[in-house]
């Protein structure tokens, strides 16, 4: 197994476990991560996922360069098809994902972290898109997400030089929302996850959907989508429970219905 998949109450923890290769993303890693994400997506008891990397040196150093070989056009097409037919990624599942980044998050590793909703970093984190160093370019969203997440000049420098930024710089430019000591990383990620688990799960998921889908829509359409999703939430039991708990001054008991 190259991906560990654990469940702690309502939290799923997905750990890339190839520390000897700085958690490089091999075909096996993608396959096992896909299976874990499908289980997380379809299990009504699980509400938030945390993705991290085993060991102390890396979240993930990106695609497994040593496993690269030239593919035929048919192979490349086949590989793309599975994802096209049933995309299973942190930003196609409406439950929240938290990336707990330590050490290197590079190339496909940073792209994976950018697909997560919340990114927190340990003080030793280093992030970059070094594909350019090996005559390549980002292929899983780096050229599109990075310039949307950080100032364009910062993104351009990272994409065109392959240089890394450290945790403090990532915090300064808004690529991560918190920097914590390495030994507090998972506790902090779980604390954020537990906070989210205390909120109405349907509201959380609809907020994520509106945020992600709305991002590539004109404002008018985004607002329509928000109206549609919030109108639907008003028909749910959790909406009534949230308001009732507030009036009765007690913690809400959400059921996700
Ligand atoms: N793939 C495979 N093995 C890796 C990778 C990787 N990405 N990164 C590190 N390793 C291995 C090393 O080969 C080494 O193995 P060994 O001990 O057997 O020699 C081990 O991990 C430890 O690494 P280093 O000895 O290199 O450690 P250093 O501290 O000297 O350096 C670095 C750390 C700077 C992180 C260095 O390892 C490095 O530059 N790694 C490559 C980072 C990189 O370029 N990542 C981007 C890859 S490309 C990508 O992610 C986008 C692909 C998009 C695909 C789209 C397809 C359609």
mmCIF file of N, CA and C in Angstrom, residues 3-137:
data_model
loop_
_atom_site.group_PDB
_atom_site.id
_atom_site.type_symbol
_atom_site.label_atom_id
_atom_site.label_comp_id
_atom_site.label_asym_id
_atom_site.label_seq_id
_atom_site.Cartn_x
_atom_site.Cartn_y
_atom_site.Cartn_z
ATOM 1 N N UNK A 3 -0.769 4.368 -0.047
ATOM 2 C CA UNK A 3 -1.612 5.421 0.528
ATOM 3 C C UNK A 3 -2.291 4.835 1.769
ATOM 4 N N UNK A 4 -2.153 5.520 2.910
ATOM 5 C CA UNK A 4 -2.862 5.081 4.124
ATOM 6 C C UNK A 4 -4.183 5.836 4.183
ATOM 7 N N UNK A 5 -5.227 5.090 4.551
ATOM 8 C CA UNK A 5 -6.551 5.702 4.615
ATOM 9 C C UNK A 5 -7.146 5.365 5.973
ATOM 10 N N UNK A 6 -7.268 6.401 6.822
ATOM 11 C CA UNK A 6 -7.795 6.172 8.178
ATOM 12 C C UNK A 6 -9.051 7.010 8.389
ATOM 13 N N UNK A 7 -9.872 6.537 9.334
ATOM 14 C CA UNK A 7 -11.085 7.284 9.674
ATOM 15 C C UNK A 7 -11.083 7.574 11.164
ATOM 16 N N UNK A 8 -11.249 8.823 11.523
ATOM 17 C CA UNK A 8 -11.346 9.205 12.940
ATOM 18 C C UNK A 8 -12.647 9.951 13.121
ATOM 19 N N UNK A 9 -13.673 9.257 13.591
ATOM 20 C CA UNK A 9 -14.990 9.885 13.690
ATOM 21 C C UNK A 9 -15.462 10.297 12.297
ATOM 22 N N UNK A 10 -15.738 11.578 12.140
ATOM 23 C CA UNK A 10 -16.239 12.056 10.845
ATOM 24 C C UNK A 10 -15.129 12.493 9.895
ATOM 25 N N UNK A 11 -13.861 12.308 10.347
ATOM 26 C CA UNK A 11 -12.722 12.800 9.552
ATOM 27 C C UNK A 11 -12.004 11.643 8.853
ATOM 28 N N UNK A 12 -11.755 11.808 7.551
ATOM 29 C CA UNK A 12 -10.953 10.828 6.800
ATOM 30 C C UNK A 12 -9.552 11.406 6.655
ATOM 31 N N UNK A 13 -8.536 10.558 6.890
ATOM 32 C CA UNK A 13 -7.152 11.029 6.748
ATOM 33 C C UNK A 13 -6.465 10.199 5.663
ATOM 34 N N UNK A 14 -6.055 10.887 4.600
ATOM 35 C CA UNK A 14 -5.423 10.222 3.462
ATOM 36 C C UNK A 14 -3.939 10.606 3.484
ATOM 37 N N UNK A 15 -3.068 9.601 3.679
ATOM 38 C CA UNK A 15 -1.629 9.891 3.807
ATOM 39 C C UNK A 15 -0.867 9.208 2.686
ATOM 40 N N UNK A 16 -0.187 10.001 1.879
ATOM 41 C CA UNK A 16 0.647 9.421 0.812
ATOM 42 C C UNK A 16 1.860 8.815 1.511
ATOM 43 N N UNK A 17 2.101 7.532 1.285
ATOM 44 C CA UNK A 17 3.106 6.838 2.089
ATOM 45 C C UNK A 17 4.229 6.232 1.242
ATOM 46 N N UNK A 18 5.046 7.127 0.680
ATOM 47 C CA UNK A 18 6.275 6.691 -0.009
ATOM 48 C C UNK A 18 7.395 7.630 0.430
ATOM 49 N N UNK A 19 7.655 7.712 1.742
ATOM 50 C CA UNK A 19 8.595 8.737 2.216
ATOM 51 C C UNK A 19 9.984 8.623 1.608
ATOM 52 N N UNK A 20 10.386 7.369 1.239
ATOM 53 C CA UNK A 20 11.721 7.189 0.654
ATOM 54 C C UNK A 20 11.837 7.891 -0.698
ATOM 55 N N UNK A 21 10.704 8.147 -1.360
ATOM 56 C CA UNK A 21 10.705 8.861 -2.652
ATOM 57 C C UNK A 21 10.024 10.226 -2.477
ATOM 58 N N UNK A 22 10.104 10.778 -1.270
ATOM 59 C CA UNK A 22 9.484 12.078 -0.950
ATOM 60 C C UNK A 22 8.005 12.107 -1.372
ATOM 61 N N UNK A 23 7.352 10.955 -1.202
ATOM 62 C CA UNK A 23 5.911 10.816 -1.487
ATOM 63 C C UNK A 23 5.548 11.208 -2.927
ATOM 64 N N UNK A 24 6.450 10.848 -3.851
ATOM 65 C CA UNK A 24 6.188 11.117 -5.269
ATOM 66 C C UNK A 24 4.929 10.366 -5.704
ATOM 67 N N UNK A 25 4.198 10.995 -6.608
ATOM 68 C CA UNK A 25 2.874 10.487 -7.003
ATOM 69 C C UNK A 25 3.021 9.493 -8.160
ATOM 70 N N UNK A 26 3.127 8.221 -7.811
ATOM 71 C CA UNK A 26 3.208 7.171 -8.828
ATOM 72 C C UNK A 26 1.790 6.809 -9.283
ATOM 73 N N UNK A 27 1.703 5.987 -10.308
ATOM 74 C CA UNK A 27 0.390 5.523 -10.790
ATOM 75 C C UNK A 27 -0.356 4.832 -9.652
ATOM 76 N N UNK A 28 0.396 4.032 -8.835
ATOM 77 C CA UNK A 28 -0.252 3.315 -7.716
ATOM 78 C C UNK A 28 -0.800 4.306 -6.687
ATOM 79 N N UNK A 29 -0.041 5.375 -6.425
ATOM 80 C CA UNK A 29 -0.524 6.370 -5.462
ATOM 81 C C UNK A 29 -1.848 6.955 -5.964
ATOM 82 N N UNK A 30 -1.884 7.338 -7.238
ATOM 83 C CA UNK A 30 -3.117 7.930 -7.784
ATOM 84 C C UNK A 30 -4.285 6.961 -7.673
ATOM 85 N N UNK A 31 -4.000 5.665 -7.986
ATOM 86 C CA UNK A 31 -5.075 4.678 -7.968
ATOM 87 C C UNK A 31 -5.617 4.497 -6.546
ATOM 88 N N UNK A 32 -4.697 4.361 -5.573
ATOM 89 C CA UNK A 32 -5.154 4.158 -4.181
ATOM 90 C C UNK A 32 -5.800 5.425 -3.629
ATOM 91 N N UNK A 33 -5.297 6.571 -4.049
ATOM 92 C CA UNK A 33 -5.899 7.820 -3.574
ATOM 93 C C UNK A 33 -7.314 7.950 -4.152
ATOM 94 N N UNK A 34 -7.467 7.537 -5.397
ATOM 95 C CA UNK A 34 -8.788 7.583 -6.033
ATOM 96 C C UNK A 34 -9.780 6.704 -5.259
ATOM 97 N N UNK A 35 -9.319 5.487 -4.885
ATOM 98 C CA UNK A 35 -10.209 4.581 -4.134
ATOM 99 C C UNK A 35 -10.591 5.181 -2.782
ATOM 100 N N UNK A 36 -9.596 5.791 -2.098
ATOM 101 C CA UNK A 36 -9.872 6.414 -0.796
ATOM 102 C C UNK A 36 -10.877 7.560 -0.961
ATOM 103 N N UNK A 37 -10.675 8.368 -1.996
ATOM 104 C CA UNK A 37 -11.570 9.520 -2.194
ATOM 105 C C UNK A 37 -12.988 9.079 -2.550
ATOM 106 N N UNK A 38 -13.119 7.966 -3.285
ATOM 107 C CA UNK A 38 -14.456 7.462 -3.619
ATOM 108 C C UNK A 38 -15.159 7.026 -2.328
ATOM 109 N N UNK A 39 -14.413 6.318 -1.453
ATOM 110 C CA UNK A 39 -15.010 5.889 -0.181
ATOM 111 C C UNK A 39 -15.430 7.111 0.639
ATOM 112 N N UNK A 40 -14.543 8.108 0.712
ATOM 113 C CA UNK A 40 -14.856 9.326 1.469
ATOM 114 C C UNK A 40 -16.105 10.000 0.880
ATOM 115 N N UNK A 41 -16.136 10.110 -0.438
ATOM 116 C CA UNK A 41 -17.266 10.770 -1.108
ATOM 117 C C UNK A 41 -18.589 10.072 -0.803
ATOM 118 N N UNK A 42 -18.560 8.711 -0.809
ATOM 119 C CA UNK A 42 -19.809 7.964 -0.729
ATOM 120 C C UNK A 42 -20.208 7.566 0.685
ATOM 121 N N UNK A 43 -19.336 7.799 1.676
ATOM 122 C CA UNK A 43 -19.639 7.389 3.051
ATOM 123 C C UNK A 43 -20.307 8.540 3.803
ATOM 124 N N UNK A 44 -21.598 8.382 4.128
ATOM 125 C CA UNK A 44 -22.314 9.502 4.751
ATOM 126 C C UNK A 44 -21.793 9.847 6.152
ATOM 127 N N UNK A 45 -21.027 8.921 6.774
ATOM 128 C CA UNK A 45 -20.495 9.187 8.120
ATOM 129 C C UNK A 45 -19.256 10.094 8.077
ATOM 130 N N UNK A 46 -18.659 10.252 6.887
ATOM 131 C CA UNK A 46 -17.414 11.043 6.780
ATOM 132 C C UNK A 46 -17.730 12.422 6.207
ATOM 133 N N UNK A 47 -17.253 13.457 6.895
ATOM 134 C CA UNK A 47 -17.644 14.818 6.504
ATOM 135 C C UNK A 47 -16.493 15.682 6.005
ATOM 136 N N UNK A 48 -15.262 15.417 6.485
ATOM 137 C CA UNK A 48 -14.113 16.250 6.081
ATOM 138 C C UNK A 48 -12.911 15.334 5.863
ATOM 139 N N UNK A 49 -12.089 15.631 4.840
ATOM 140 C CA UNK A 49 -10.873 14.832 4.617
ATOM 141 C C UNK A 49 -9.628 15.696 4.789
ATOM 142 N N UNK A 50 -8.581 15.044 5.310
ATOM 143 C CA UNK A 50 -7.267 15.692 5.411
ATOM 144 C C UNK A 50 -6.311 14.896 4.523
ATOM 145 N N UNK A 51 -5.563 15.591 3.676
ATOM 146 C CA UNK A 51 -4.530 14.904 2.881
ATOM 147 C C UNK A 51 -3.172 15.360 3.392
ATOM 148 N N UNK A 52 -2.272 14.393 3.603
ATOM 149 C CA UNK A 52 -0.918 14.738 4.041
ATOM 150 C C UNK A 52 0.075 13.719 3.480
ATOM 151 N N UNK A 53 1.350 13.871 3.853
ATOM 152 C CA UNK A 53 2.380 12.954 3.374
ATOM 153 C C UNK A 53 3.092 12.326 4.558
ATOM 154 N N UNK A 54 3.492 11.060 4.413
ATOM 155 C CA UNK A 54 4.186 10.368 5.509
ATOM 156 C C UNK A 54 5.633 10.862 5.629
ATOM 157 N N UNK A 55 6.224 10.657 6.802
ATOM 158 C CA UNK A 55 7.616 11.047 7.029
ATOM 159 C C UNK A 55 7.726 12.524 7.362
ATOM 160 N N UNK A 56 8.962 13.010 7.314
ATOM 161 C CA UNK A 56 9.169 14.403 7.720
ATOM 162 C C UNK A 56 9.677 15.300 6.615
ATOM 163 N N UNK A 57 9.869 14.718 5.411
ATOM 164 C CA UNK A 57 10.526 15.525 4.376
ATOM 165 C C UNK A 57 9.581 16.085 3.326
ATOM 166 N N UNK A 58 8.384 15.490 3.171
ATOM 167 C CA UNK A 58 7.555 15.971 2.058
ATOM 168 C C UNK A 58 6.067 15.686 2.234
ATOM 169 N N UNK A 59 5.274 16.641 1.810
ATOM 170 C CA UNK A 59 3.854 16.391 1.523
ATOM 171 C C UNK A 59 3.846 15.508 0.271
ATOM 172 N N UNK A 60 4.403 16.033 -0.807
ATOM 173 C CA UNK A 60 4.680 15.237 -2.003
ATOM 174 C C UNK A 60 5.579 16.042 -2.936
ATOM 175 N N UNK A 61 6.637 15.393 -3.433
ATOM 176 C CA UNK A 61 7.566 16.064 -4.362
ATOM 177 C C UNK A 61 7.070 15.999 -5.796
ATOM 178 N N UNK A 62 5.788 15.649 -5.978
ATOM 179 C CA UNK A 62 5.204 15.715 -7.321
ATOM 180 C C UNK A 62 5.152 14.378 -8.017
ATOM 181 N N UNK A 63 4.889 14.439 -9.319
ATOM 182 C CA UNK A 63 4.762 13.212 -10.104
ATOM 183 C C UNK A 63 6.044 12.397 -9.982
ATOM 184 N N UNK A 64 5.904 11.084 -10.082
ATOM 185 C CA UNK A 64 7.049 10.185 -9.948
ATOM 186 C C UNK A 64 7.902 10.253 -11.216
ATOM 187 N N UNK A 65 8.917 11.109 -11.184
ATOM 188 C CA UNK A 65 9.723 11.365 -12.388
ATOM 189 C C UNK A 65 10.404 10.085 -12.870
ATOM 190 N N UNK A 66 10.790 9.243 -11.910
ATOM 191 C CA UNK A 66 11.510 8.022 -12.315
ATOM 192 C C UNK A 66 10.582 7.040 -13.027
ATOM 193 N N UNK A 67 9.281 7.229 -12.832
ATOM 194 C CA UNK A 67 8.316 6.344 -13.501
ATOM 195 C C UNK A 67 7.889 6.891 -14.865
ATOM 196 N N UNK A 68 8.405 8.080 -15.252
ATOM 197 C CA UNK A 68 8.023 8.674 -16.549
ATOM 198 C C UNK A 68 8.533 7.822 -17.705
ATOM 199 N N UNK A 69 7.693 7.633 -18.692
ATOM 200 C CA UNK A 69 8.177 7.082 -19.968
ATOM 201 C C UNK A 69 7.276 7.669 -21.047
ATOM 202 N N UNK A 70 7.766 7.612 -22.266
ATOM 203 C CA UNK A 70 6.981 8.212 -23.336
ATOM 204 C C UNK A 70 5.737 7.358 -23.569
ATOM 205 N N UNK A 71 4.555 7.984 -23.590
ATOM 206 C CA UNK A 71 3.353 7.175 -23.831
ATOM 207 C C UNK A 71 2.893 7.313 -25.267
ATOM 208 N N UNK A 72 2.183 6.265 -25.722
ATOM 209 C CA UNK A 72 1.590 6.353 -27.051
ATOM 210 C C UNK A 72 0.349 7.234 -26.930
ATOM 211 N N UNK A 73 -0.144 7.703 -28.068
ATOM 212 C CA UNK A 73 -1.336 8.558 -28.068
ATOM 213 C C UNK A 73 -2.514 7.803 -27.446
ATOM 214 N N UNK A 74 -2.616 6.479 -27.731
ATOM 215 C CA UNK A 74 -3.744 5.682 -27.198
ATOM 216 C C UNK A 74 -3.669 5.601 -25.677
ATOM 217 N N UNK A 75 -2.449 5.356 -25.155
ATOM 218 C CA UNK A 75 -2.287 5.247 -23.698
ATOM 219 C C UNK A 75 -2.667 6.560 -23.011
ATOM 220 N N UNK A 76 -2.194 7.664 -23.589
ATOM 221 C CA UNK A 76 -2.474 8.974 -22.999
ATOM 222 C C UNK A 76 -3.985 9.217 -22.990
ATOM 223 N N UNK A 77 -4.654 8.812 -24.075
ATOM 224 C CA UNK A 77 -6.097 9.026 -24.168
ATOM 225 C C UNK A 77 -6.835 8.179 -23.129
ATOM 226 N N UNK A 78 -6.384 6.907 -22.996
ATOM 227 C CA UNK A 78 -7.017 5.992 -22.044
ATOM 228 C C UNK A 78 -6.871 6.510 -20.603
ATOM 229 N N UNK A 79 -5.670 7.011 -20.289
ATOM 230 C CA UNK A 79 -5.416 7.509 -18.928
ATOM 231 C C UNK A 79 -6.341 8.679 -18.602
ATOM 232 N N UNK A 80 -6.567 9.547 -19.585
ATOM 233 C CA UNK A 80 -7.420 10.717 -19.348
ATOM 234 C C UNK A 80 -8.889 10.353 -19.211
ATOM 235 N N UNK A 81 -9.272 9.186 -19.813
ATOM 236 C CA UNK A 81 -10.692 8.835 -19.918
ATOM 237 C C UNK A 81 -11.348 8.556 -18.565
ATOM 238 N N UNK A 82 -10.635 7.784 -17.699
ATOM 239 C CA UNK A 82 -11.190 7.422 -16.392
ATOM 240 C C UNK A 82 -11.572 8.685 -15.610
ATOM 241 N N UNK A 83 -10.663 9.645 -15.610
ATOM 242 C CA UNK A 83 -10.917 10.883 -14.883
ATOM 243 C C UNK A 83 -12.033 11.694 -15.536
ATOM 244 N N UNK A 84 -12.102 11.604 -16.869
ATOM 245 C CA UNK A 84 -13.134 12.358 -17.577
ATOM 246 C C UNK A 84 -14.514 11.777 -17.277
ATOM 247 N N UNK A 85 -14.583 10.415 -17.291
ATOM 248 C CA UNK A 85 -15.880 9.765 -17.087
ATOM 249 C C UNK A 85 -16.353 9.896 -15.644
ATOM 250 N N UNK A 86 -15.424 9.715 -14.692
ATOM 251 C CA UNK A 86 -15.799 9.872 -13.289
ATOM 252 C C UNK A 86 -14.686 10.624 -12.560
ATOM 253 N N UNK A 87 -14.690 11.959 -12.657
ATOM 254 C CA UNK A 87 -13.622 12.691 -11.985
ATOM 255 C C UNK A 87 -13.709 12.532 -10.479
ATOM 256 N N UNK A 88 -12.613 12.134 -9.870
ATOM 257 C CA UNK A 88 -12.585 11.974 -8.408
ATOM 258 C C UNK A 88 -11.398 12.780 -7.906
ATOM 259 N N UNK A 89 -11.618 14.008 -7.555
ATOM 260 C CA UNK A 89 -10.571 14.901 -7.122
ATOM 261 C C UNK A 89 -11.120 15.752 -5.974
ATOM 262 N N UNK A 90 -10.223 16.346 -5.178
ATOM 263 C CA UNK A 90 -10.739 17.172 -4.077
ATOM 264 C C UNK A 90 -11.691 18.282 -4.532
ATOM 265 N N UNK A 91 -11.557 18.746 -5.768
ATOM 266 C CA UNK A 91 -12.484 19.807 -6.162
ATOM 267 C C UNK A 91 -13.626 19.329 -7.047
ATOM 268 N N UNK A 92 -13.859 17.986 -7.040
ATOM 269 C CA UNK A 92 -15.098 17.505 -7.671
ATOM 270 C C UNK A 92 -15.960 16.788 -6.640
ATOM 271 N N UNK A 93 -15.486 16.769 -5.392
ATOM 272 C CA UNK A 93 -16.256 16.187 -4.286
ATOM 273 C C UNK A 93 -16.625 17.362 -3.393
ATOM 274 N N UNK A 94 -17.895 17.529 -3.078
ATOM 275 C CA UNK A 94 -18.291 18.767 -2.388
ATOM 276 C C UNK A 94 -18.033 18.755 -0.884
ATOM 277 N N UNK A 95 -17.527 17.639 -0.336
ATOM 278 C CA UNK A 95 -17.107 17.675 1.063
ATOM 279 C C UNK A 95 -15.730 18.347 1.141
ATOM 280 N N UNK A 96 -15.443 19.061 2.242
ATOM 281 C CA UNK A 96 -14.181 19.796 2.312
ATOM 282 C C UNK A 96 -12.928 18.926 2.449
ATOM 283 N N UNK A 97 -11.853 19.400 1.823
ATOM 284 C CA UNK A 97 -10.531 18.773 1.934
ATOM 285 C C UNK A 97 -9.554 19.781 2.530
ATOM 286 N N UNK A 98 -8.711 19.299 3.453
ATOM 287 C CA UNK A 98 -7.661 20.134 4.043
ATOM 288 C C UNK A 98 -6.318 19.524 3.659
ATOM 289 N N UNK A 99 -5.422 20.327 3.084
ATOM 290 C CA UNK A 99 -4.058 19.844 2.801
ATOM 291 C C UNK A 99 -3.179 20.236 3.975
ATOM 292 N N UNK A 100 -2.566 19.237 4.618
ATOM 293 C CA UNK A 100 -1.631 19.494 5.723
ATOM 294 C C UNK A 100 -0.231 19.317 5.153
ATOM 295 N N UNK A 101 0.409 20.444 4.833
ATOM 296 C CA UNK A 101 1.656 20.432 4.057
ATOM 297 C C UNK A 101 2.877 20.551 4.976
ATOM 298 N N UNK A 102 3.822 19.640 4.795
ATOM 299 C CA UNK A 102 5.108 19.798 5.475
ATOM 300 C C UNK A 102 6.190 19.440 4.466
ATOM 301 N N UNK A 103 7.379 19.984 4.631
ATOM 302 C CA UNK A 103 8.455 19.690 3.684
ATOM 303 C C UNK A 103 8.061 20.133 2.284
ATOM 304 N N UNK A 104 8.466 19.317 1.289
ATOM 305 C CA UNK A 104 8.235 19.710 -0.096
ATOM 306 C C UNK A 104 6.792 19.458 -0.552
ATOM 307 N N UNK A 105 6.219 20.460 -1.199
ATOM 308 C CA UNK A 105 4.969 20.277 -1.964
ATOM 309 C C UNK A 105 5.293 20.849 -3.329
ATOM 310 N N UNK A 106 5.637 19.958 -4.243
ATOM 311 C CA UNK A 106 6.170 20.400 -5.533
ATOM 312 C C UNK A 106 5.388 19.816 -6.696
ATOM 313 N N UNK A 107 5.362 20.530 -7.806
ATOM 314 C CA UNK A 107 4.738 20.019 -9.018
ATOM 315 C C UNK A 107 3.338 19.500 -8.746
ATOM 316 N N UNK A 108 3.105 18.214 -9.104
ATOM 317 C CA UNK A 108 1.790 17.600 -8.878
ATOM 318 C C UNK A 108 1.405 17.593 -7.405
ATOM 319 N N UNK A 109 2.400 17.651 -6.505
ATOM 320 C CA UNK A 109 2.116 17.709 -5.055
ATOM 321 C C UNK A 109 1.477 19.038 -4.691
ATOM 322 N N UNK A 110 2.025 20.122 -5.229
ATOM 323 C CA UNK A 110 1.420 21.436 -4.962
ATOM 324 C C UNK A 110 0.064 21.545 -5.668
ATOM 325 N N UNK A 111 -0.020 20.951 -6.860
ATOM 326 C CA UNK A 111 -1.298 20.983 -7.590
ATOM 327 C C UNK A 111 -2.386 20.258 -6.798
ATOM 328 N N UNK A 112 -2.008 19.126 -6.177
ATOM 329 C CA UNK A 112 -2.964 18.392 -5.341
ATOM 330 C C UNK A 112 -3.381 19.263 -4.152
ATOM 331 N N UNK A 113 -2.400 19.908 -3.519
ATOM 332 C CA UNK A 113 -2.718 20.773 -2.373
ATOM 333 C C UNK A 113 -3.629 21.924 -2.799
ATOM 334 N N UNK A 114 -3.400 22.430 -4.032
ATOM 335 C CA UNK A 114 -4.236 23.544 -4.502
ATOM 336 C C UNK A 114 -5.650 23.107 -4.846
ATOM 337 N N UNK A 115 -5.856 21.807 -5.049
ATOM 338 C CA UNK A 115 -7.225 21.331 -5.274
ATOM 339 C C UNK A 115 -7.987 21.219 -3.964
ATOM 340 N N UNK A 116 -7.234 21.206 -2.850
ATOM 341 C CA UNK A 116 -7.897 21.149 -1.546
ATOM 342 C C UNK A 116 -8.459 22.531 -1.215
ATOM 343 N N UNK A 117 -9.416 22.570 -0.301
ATOM 344 C CA UNK A 117 -10.072 23.839 0.008
ATOM 345 C C UNK A 117 -9.245 24.684 0.950
ATOM 346 N N UNK A 118 -8.630 24.016 1.936
ATOM 347 C CA UNK A 118 -7.857 24.726 2.955
ATOM 348 C C UNK A 118 -6.447 24.146 2.932
ATOM 349 N N UNK A 119 -5.455 25.022 2.944
ATOM 350 C CA UNK A 119 -4.054 24.585 3.007
ATOM 351 C C UNK A 119 -3.423 25.172 4.252
ATOM 352 N N UNK A 120 -2.851 24.287 5.085
ATOM 353 C CA UNK A 120 -2.057 24.789 6.206
ATOM 354 C C UNK A 120 -0.665 24.194 6.051
ATOM 355 N N UNK A 121 0.337 24.918 6.582
ATOM 356 C CA UNK A 121 1.718 24.477 6.348
ATOM 357 C C UNK A 121 2.495 24.400 7.638
ATOM 358 N N UNK A 122 3.413 23.438 7.686
ATOM 359 C CA UNK A 122 4.396 23.389 8.769
ATOM 360 C C UNK A 122 5.502 24.385 8.422
ATOM 361 N N UNK A 123 6.255 24.780 9.461
ATOM 362 C CA UNK A 123 7.298 25.795 9.252
ATOM 363 C C UNK A 123 8.355 25.354 8.236
ATOM 364 N N UNK A 124 8.517 24.024 8.038
ATOM 365 C CA UNK A 124 9.565 23.549 7.114
ATOM 366 C C UNK A 124 9.066 23.395 5.673
ATOM 367 N N UNK A 125 7.839 23.866 5.394
ATOM 368 C CA UNK A 125 7.273 23.624 4.059
ATOM 369 C C UNK A 125 7.989 24.435 2.974
ATOM 370 N N UNK A 126 8.091 23.805 1.793
ATOM 371 C CA UNK A 126 8.638 24.487 0.614
ATOM 372 C C UNK A 126 7.736 24.128 -0.562
ATOM 373 N N UNK A 127 7.269 25.161 -1.258
ATOM 374 C CA UNK A 127 6.316 24.911 -2.336
ATOM 375 C C UNK A 127 6.830 25.435 -3.665
ATOM 376 N N UNK A 128 6.542 24.703 -4.731
ATOM 377 C CA UNK A 128 7.002 25.171 -6.035
ATOM 378 C C UNK A 128 6.437 24.344 -7.168
ATOM 379 N N UNK A 129 6.604 24.881 -8.369
ATOM 380 C CA UNK A 129 6.216 24.170 -9.610
ATOM 381 C C UNK A 129 7.497 24.012 -10.436
ATOM 382 N N UNK A 130 8.335 23.002 -10.077
ATOM 383 C CA UNK A 130 9.641 22.872 -10.733
ATOM 384 C C UNK A 130 9.623 22.075 -12.040
ATOM 385 N N UNK A 131 8.445 21.817 -12.596
ATOM 386 C CA UNK A 131 8.378 21.018 -13.829
ATOM 387 C C UNK A 131 9.294 21.589 -14.915
ATOM 388 N N UNK A 132 9.394 22.928 -14.924
ATOM 389 C CA UNK A 132 10.174 23.621 -15.944
ATOM 390 C C UNK A 132 11.641 23.178 -15.923
ATOM 391 N N UNK A 133 12.110 22.762 -14.721
ATOM 392 C CA UNK A 133 13.505 22.311 -14.583
ATOM 393 C C UNK A 133 13.780 21.043 -15.372
ATOM 394 N N UNK A 134 12.718 20.246 -15.608
ATOM 395 C CA UNK A 134 12.938 18.989 -16.341
ATOM 396 C C UNK A 134 12.316 19.082 -17.738
ATOM 397 N N UNK A 135 12.234 20.302 -18.247
ATOM 398 C CA UNK A 135 11.754 20.492 -19.618
ATOM 399 C C UNK A 135 10.284 20.207 -19.784
ATOM 400 N N UNK A 136 9.550 20.332 -18.671
ATOM 401 C CA UNK A 136 8.145 19.979 -18.711
ATOM 402 C C UNK A 136 7.322 21.185 -18.285
ATOM 403 N N UNK A 137 6.063 21.013 -18.031
ATOM 404 C CA UNK A 137 5.231 22.085 -17.500
ATOM 405 C C UNK A 137 4.155 21.473 -16.613
#
